[in-house]
PDB file of C-alpha atoms in Angstrom:
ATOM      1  CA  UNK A   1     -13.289 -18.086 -21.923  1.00 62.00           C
ATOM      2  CA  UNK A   2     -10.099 -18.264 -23.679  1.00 70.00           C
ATOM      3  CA  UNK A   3      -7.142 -16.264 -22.001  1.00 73.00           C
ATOM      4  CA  UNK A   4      -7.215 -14.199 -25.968  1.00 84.00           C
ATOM      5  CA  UNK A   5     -10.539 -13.044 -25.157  1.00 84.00           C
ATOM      6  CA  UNK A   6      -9.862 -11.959 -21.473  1.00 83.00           C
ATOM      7  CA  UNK A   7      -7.352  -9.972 -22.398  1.00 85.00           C
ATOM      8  CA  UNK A   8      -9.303  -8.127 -24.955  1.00 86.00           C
ATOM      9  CA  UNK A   9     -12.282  -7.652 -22.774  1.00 86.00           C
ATOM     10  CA  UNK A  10      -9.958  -6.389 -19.829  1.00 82.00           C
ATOM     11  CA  UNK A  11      -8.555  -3.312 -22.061  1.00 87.00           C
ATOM     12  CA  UNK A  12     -11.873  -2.479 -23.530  1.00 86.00           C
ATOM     13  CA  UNK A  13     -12.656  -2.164 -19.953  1.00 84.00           C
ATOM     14  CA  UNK A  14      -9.569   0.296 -18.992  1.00 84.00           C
ATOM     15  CA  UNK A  15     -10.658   2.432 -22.215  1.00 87.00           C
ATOM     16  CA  UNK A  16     -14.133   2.801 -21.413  1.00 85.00           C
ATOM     17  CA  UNK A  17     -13.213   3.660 -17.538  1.00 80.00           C
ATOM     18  CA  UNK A  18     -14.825   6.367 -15.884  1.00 78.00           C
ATOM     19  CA  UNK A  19     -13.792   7.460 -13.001  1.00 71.00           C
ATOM     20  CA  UNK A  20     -16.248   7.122  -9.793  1.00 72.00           C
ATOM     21  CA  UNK A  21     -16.269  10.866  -9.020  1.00 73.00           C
ATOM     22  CA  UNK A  22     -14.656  12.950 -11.665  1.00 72.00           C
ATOM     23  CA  UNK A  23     -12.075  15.728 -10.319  1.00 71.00           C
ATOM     24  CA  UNK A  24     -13.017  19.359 -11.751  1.00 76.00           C
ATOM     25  CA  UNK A  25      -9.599  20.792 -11.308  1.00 73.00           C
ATOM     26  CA  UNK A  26     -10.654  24.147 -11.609  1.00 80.00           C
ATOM     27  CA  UNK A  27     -12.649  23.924  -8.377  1.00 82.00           C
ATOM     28  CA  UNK A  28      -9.966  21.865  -6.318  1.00 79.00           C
ATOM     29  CA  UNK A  29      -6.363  22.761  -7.279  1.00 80.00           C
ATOM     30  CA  UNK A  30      -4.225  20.224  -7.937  1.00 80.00           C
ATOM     31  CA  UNK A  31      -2.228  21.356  -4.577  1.00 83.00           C
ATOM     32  CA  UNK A  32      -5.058  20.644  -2.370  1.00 80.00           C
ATOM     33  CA  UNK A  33      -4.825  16.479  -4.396  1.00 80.00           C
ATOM     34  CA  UNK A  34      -1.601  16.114  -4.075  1.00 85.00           C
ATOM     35  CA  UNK A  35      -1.179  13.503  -1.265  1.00 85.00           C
ATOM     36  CA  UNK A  36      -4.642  13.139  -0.539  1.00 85.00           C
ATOM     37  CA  UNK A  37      -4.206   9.702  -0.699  1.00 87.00           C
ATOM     38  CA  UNK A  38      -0.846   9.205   1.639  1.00 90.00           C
ATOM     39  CA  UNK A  39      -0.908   7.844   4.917  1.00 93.00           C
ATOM     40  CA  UNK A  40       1.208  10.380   5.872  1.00 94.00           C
ATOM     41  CA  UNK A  41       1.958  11.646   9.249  1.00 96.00           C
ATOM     42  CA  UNK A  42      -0.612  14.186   9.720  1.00 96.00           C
ATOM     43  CA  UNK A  43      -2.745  11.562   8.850  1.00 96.00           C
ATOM     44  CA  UNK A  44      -1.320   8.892  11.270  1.00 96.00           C
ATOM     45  CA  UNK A  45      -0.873  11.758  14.302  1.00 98.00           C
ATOM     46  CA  UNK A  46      -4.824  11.003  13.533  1.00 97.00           C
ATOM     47  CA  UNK A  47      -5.198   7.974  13.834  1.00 97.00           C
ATOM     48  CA  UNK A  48      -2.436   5.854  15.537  1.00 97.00           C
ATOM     49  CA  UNK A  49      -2.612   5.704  19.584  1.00 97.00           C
ATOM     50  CA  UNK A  50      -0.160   8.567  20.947  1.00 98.00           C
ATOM     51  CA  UNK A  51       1.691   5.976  22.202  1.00 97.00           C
ATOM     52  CA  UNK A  52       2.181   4.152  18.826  1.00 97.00           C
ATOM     53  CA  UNK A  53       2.710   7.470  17.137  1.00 98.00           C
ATOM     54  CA  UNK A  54       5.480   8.604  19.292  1.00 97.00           C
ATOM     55  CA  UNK A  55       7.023   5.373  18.727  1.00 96.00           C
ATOM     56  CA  UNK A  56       7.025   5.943  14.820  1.00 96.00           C
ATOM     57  CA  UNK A  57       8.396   8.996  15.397  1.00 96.00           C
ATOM     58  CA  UNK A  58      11.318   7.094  17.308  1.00 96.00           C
ATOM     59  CA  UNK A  59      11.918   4.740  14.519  1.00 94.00           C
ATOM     60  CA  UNK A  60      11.695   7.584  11.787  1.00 94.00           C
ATOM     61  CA  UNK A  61      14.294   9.973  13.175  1.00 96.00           C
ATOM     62  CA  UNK A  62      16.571   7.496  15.313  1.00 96.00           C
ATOM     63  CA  UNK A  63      16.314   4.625  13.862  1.00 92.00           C
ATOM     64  CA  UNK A  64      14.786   2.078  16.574  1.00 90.00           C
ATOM     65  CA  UNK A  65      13.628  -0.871  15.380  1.00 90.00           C
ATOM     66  CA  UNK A  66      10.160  -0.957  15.079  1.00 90.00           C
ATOM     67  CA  UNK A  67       8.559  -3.458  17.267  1.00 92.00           C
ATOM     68  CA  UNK A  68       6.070  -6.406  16.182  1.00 93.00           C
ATOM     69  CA  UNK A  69       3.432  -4.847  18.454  1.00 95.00           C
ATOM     70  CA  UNK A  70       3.889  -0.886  17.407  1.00 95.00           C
ATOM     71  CA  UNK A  71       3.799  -2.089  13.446  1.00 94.00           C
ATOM     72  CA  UNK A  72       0.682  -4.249  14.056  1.00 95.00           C
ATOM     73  CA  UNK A  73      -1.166  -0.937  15.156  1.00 96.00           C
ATOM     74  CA  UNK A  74       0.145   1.060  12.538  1.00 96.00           C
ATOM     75  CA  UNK A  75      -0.518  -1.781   9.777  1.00 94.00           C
ATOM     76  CA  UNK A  76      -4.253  -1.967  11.074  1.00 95.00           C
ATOM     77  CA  UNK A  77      -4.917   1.253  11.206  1.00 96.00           C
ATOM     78  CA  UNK A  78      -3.159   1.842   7.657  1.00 94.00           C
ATOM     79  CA  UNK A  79      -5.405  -1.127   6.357  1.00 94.00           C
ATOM     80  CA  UNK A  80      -8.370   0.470   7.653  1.00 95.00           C
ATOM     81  CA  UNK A  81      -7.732   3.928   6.558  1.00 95.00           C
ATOM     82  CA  UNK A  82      -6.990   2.795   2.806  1.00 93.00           C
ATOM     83  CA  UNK A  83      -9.789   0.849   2.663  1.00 92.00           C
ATOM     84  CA  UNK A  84     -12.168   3.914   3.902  1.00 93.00           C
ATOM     85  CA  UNK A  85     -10.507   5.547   0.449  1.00 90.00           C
ATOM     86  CA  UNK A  86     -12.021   1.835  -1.483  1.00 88.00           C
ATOM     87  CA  UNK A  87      -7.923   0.426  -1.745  1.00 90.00           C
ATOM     88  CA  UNK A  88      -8.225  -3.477  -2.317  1.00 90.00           C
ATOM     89  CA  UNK A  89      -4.365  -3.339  -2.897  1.00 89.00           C
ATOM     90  CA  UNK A  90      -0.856  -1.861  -1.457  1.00 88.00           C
ATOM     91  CA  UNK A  91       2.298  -1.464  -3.358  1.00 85.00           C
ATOM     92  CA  UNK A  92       5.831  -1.872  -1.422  1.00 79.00           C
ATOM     93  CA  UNK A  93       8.562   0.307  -2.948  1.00 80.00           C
ATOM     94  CA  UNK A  94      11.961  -1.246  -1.901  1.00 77.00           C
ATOM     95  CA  UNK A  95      16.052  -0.170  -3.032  1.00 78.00           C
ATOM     96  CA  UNK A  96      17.638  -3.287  -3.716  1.00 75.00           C
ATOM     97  CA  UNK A  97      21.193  -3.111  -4.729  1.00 77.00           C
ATOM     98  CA  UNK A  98      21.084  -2.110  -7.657  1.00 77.00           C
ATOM     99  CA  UNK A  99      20.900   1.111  -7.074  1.00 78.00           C
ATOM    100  CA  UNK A 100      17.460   1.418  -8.715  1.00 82.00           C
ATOM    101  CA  UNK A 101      13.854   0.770  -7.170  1.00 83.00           C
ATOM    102  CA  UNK A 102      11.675  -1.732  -7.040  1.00 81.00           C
ATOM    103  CA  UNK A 103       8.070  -2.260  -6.620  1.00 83.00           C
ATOM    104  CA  UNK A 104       5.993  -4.940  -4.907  1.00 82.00           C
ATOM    105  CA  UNK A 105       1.729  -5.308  -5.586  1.00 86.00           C
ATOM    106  CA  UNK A 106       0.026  -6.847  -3.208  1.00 87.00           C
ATOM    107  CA  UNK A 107      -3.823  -7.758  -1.944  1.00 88.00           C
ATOM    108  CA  UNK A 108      -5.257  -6.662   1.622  1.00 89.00           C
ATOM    109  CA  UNK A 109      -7.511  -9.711   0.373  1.00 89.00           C
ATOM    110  CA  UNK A 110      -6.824 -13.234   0.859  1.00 88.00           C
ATOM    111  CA  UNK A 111      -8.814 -16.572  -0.120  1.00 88.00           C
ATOM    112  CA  UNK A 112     -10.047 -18.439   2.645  1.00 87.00           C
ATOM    113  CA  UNK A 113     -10.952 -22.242   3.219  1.00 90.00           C
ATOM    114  CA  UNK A 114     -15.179 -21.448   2.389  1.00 89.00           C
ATOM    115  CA  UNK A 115     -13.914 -20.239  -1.055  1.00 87.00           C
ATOM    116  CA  UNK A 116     -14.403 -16.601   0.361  1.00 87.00           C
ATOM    117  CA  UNK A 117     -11.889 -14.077   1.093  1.00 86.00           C
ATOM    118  CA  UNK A 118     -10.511 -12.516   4.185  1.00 88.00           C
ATOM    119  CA  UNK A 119      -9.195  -8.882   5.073  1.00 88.00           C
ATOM    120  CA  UNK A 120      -5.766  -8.537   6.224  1.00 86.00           C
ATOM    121  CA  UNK A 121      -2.713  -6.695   6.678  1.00 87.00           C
ATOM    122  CA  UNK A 122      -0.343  -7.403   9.541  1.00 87.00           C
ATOM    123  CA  UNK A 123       2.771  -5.819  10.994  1.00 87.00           C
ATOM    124  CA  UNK A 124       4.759  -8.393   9.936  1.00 85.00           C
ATOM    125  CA  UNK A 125       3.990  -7.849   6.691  1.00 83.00           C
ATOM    126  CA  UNK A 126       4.427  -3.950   6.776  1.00 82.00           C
ATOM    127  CA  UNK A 127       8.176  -4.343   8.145  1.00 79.00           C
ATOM    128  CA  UNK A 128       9.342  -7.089   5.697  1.00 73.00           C
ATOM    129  CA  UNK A 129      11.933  -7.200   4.101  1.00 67.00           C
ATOM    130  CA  UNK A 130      12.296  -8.079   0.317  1.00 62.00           C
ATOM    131  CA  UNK A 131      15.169 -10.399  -0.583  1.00 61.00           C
ATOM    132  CA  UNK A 132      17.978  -8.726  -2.899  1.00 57.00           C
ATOM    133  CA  UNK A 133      17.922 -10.537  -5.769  1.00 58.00           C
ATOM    134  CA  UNK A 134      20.696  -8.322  -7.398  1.00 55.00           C
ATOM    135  CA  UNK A 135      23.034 -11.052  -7.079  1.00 46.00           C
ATOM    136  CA  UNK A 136      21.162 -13.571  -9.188  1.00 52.00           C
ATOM    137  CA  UNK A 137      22.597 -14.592 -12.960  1.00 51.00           C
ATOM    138  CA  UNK A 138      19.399 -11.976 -13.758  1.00 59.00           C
ATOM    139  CA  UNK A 139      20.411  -9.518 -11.725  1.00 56.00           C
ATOM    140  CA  UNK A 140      17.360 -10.070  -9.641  1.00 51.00           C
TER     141      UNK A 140
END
């Protein structure tokens, strides 16, 4: 298949979506939506070890450094929550110096070596950091 005719088929596809469950706003106010789908900390009170939330908590208002341990709890149980809601993907929102934001996509999927994929999400991934690339000739 040419890459002409992938592209076509792949927006005939967004214009024919349909979403899974349609949302009848007049029986759920939009209020009662919004956020439905952050891992906010209600939401991680819920599900992180008390241990791992007070820790967060830490980080959040005092700014400890979150350690490897405490963000590889938090990332699984993130990973595992989104993907109850059917995410396959994350996006990283970061402030480089520009003064403007930034976004990141990536995949809670990974290819592995029997042509398969693999399911993951680590701490060390949740903490990076994103390079500045506002110095580059493109102004990163």
């Amino acid at each position: 298949m040419s890459g002409k005719v992938a592209r076509l088929q792949a927006i005939a596809q967004t214009i024919t979506y349909k979403l899974p469950t349609p949302i009848n706003y007049t029986e759920e106010p939009t209020g009662e939506l919004f956020g439905a789908h952050v891992f906010s900390l209600p939401v991680m009170k819920e599900r992180l070890p008390k241990h791992v939330y007070k820790s967060l908590l830490k980080t959040i208002k005092d700014g400890t450094p979150l350690d490897i341990t405490t963000a590889d709890a938090i990332a699984s149980a993130m990973k595992a929550w989104a993907m109850e809601k059917g995410a396959t993907h994350y996006g990283h929102i970061f402030y480089p110096l520009t003064g403007l934001t930034a976004e990141k996509n990536d995949s809670f999927y990974s290819p592995n070596d029997e042509g398969g994929v693999i399911s993951e999400f680590s701490g060390e991934t949740l903490i990076q950091q994103e390079p500045d690339g506002s110095s580059f000739p493109t102004g990163g």
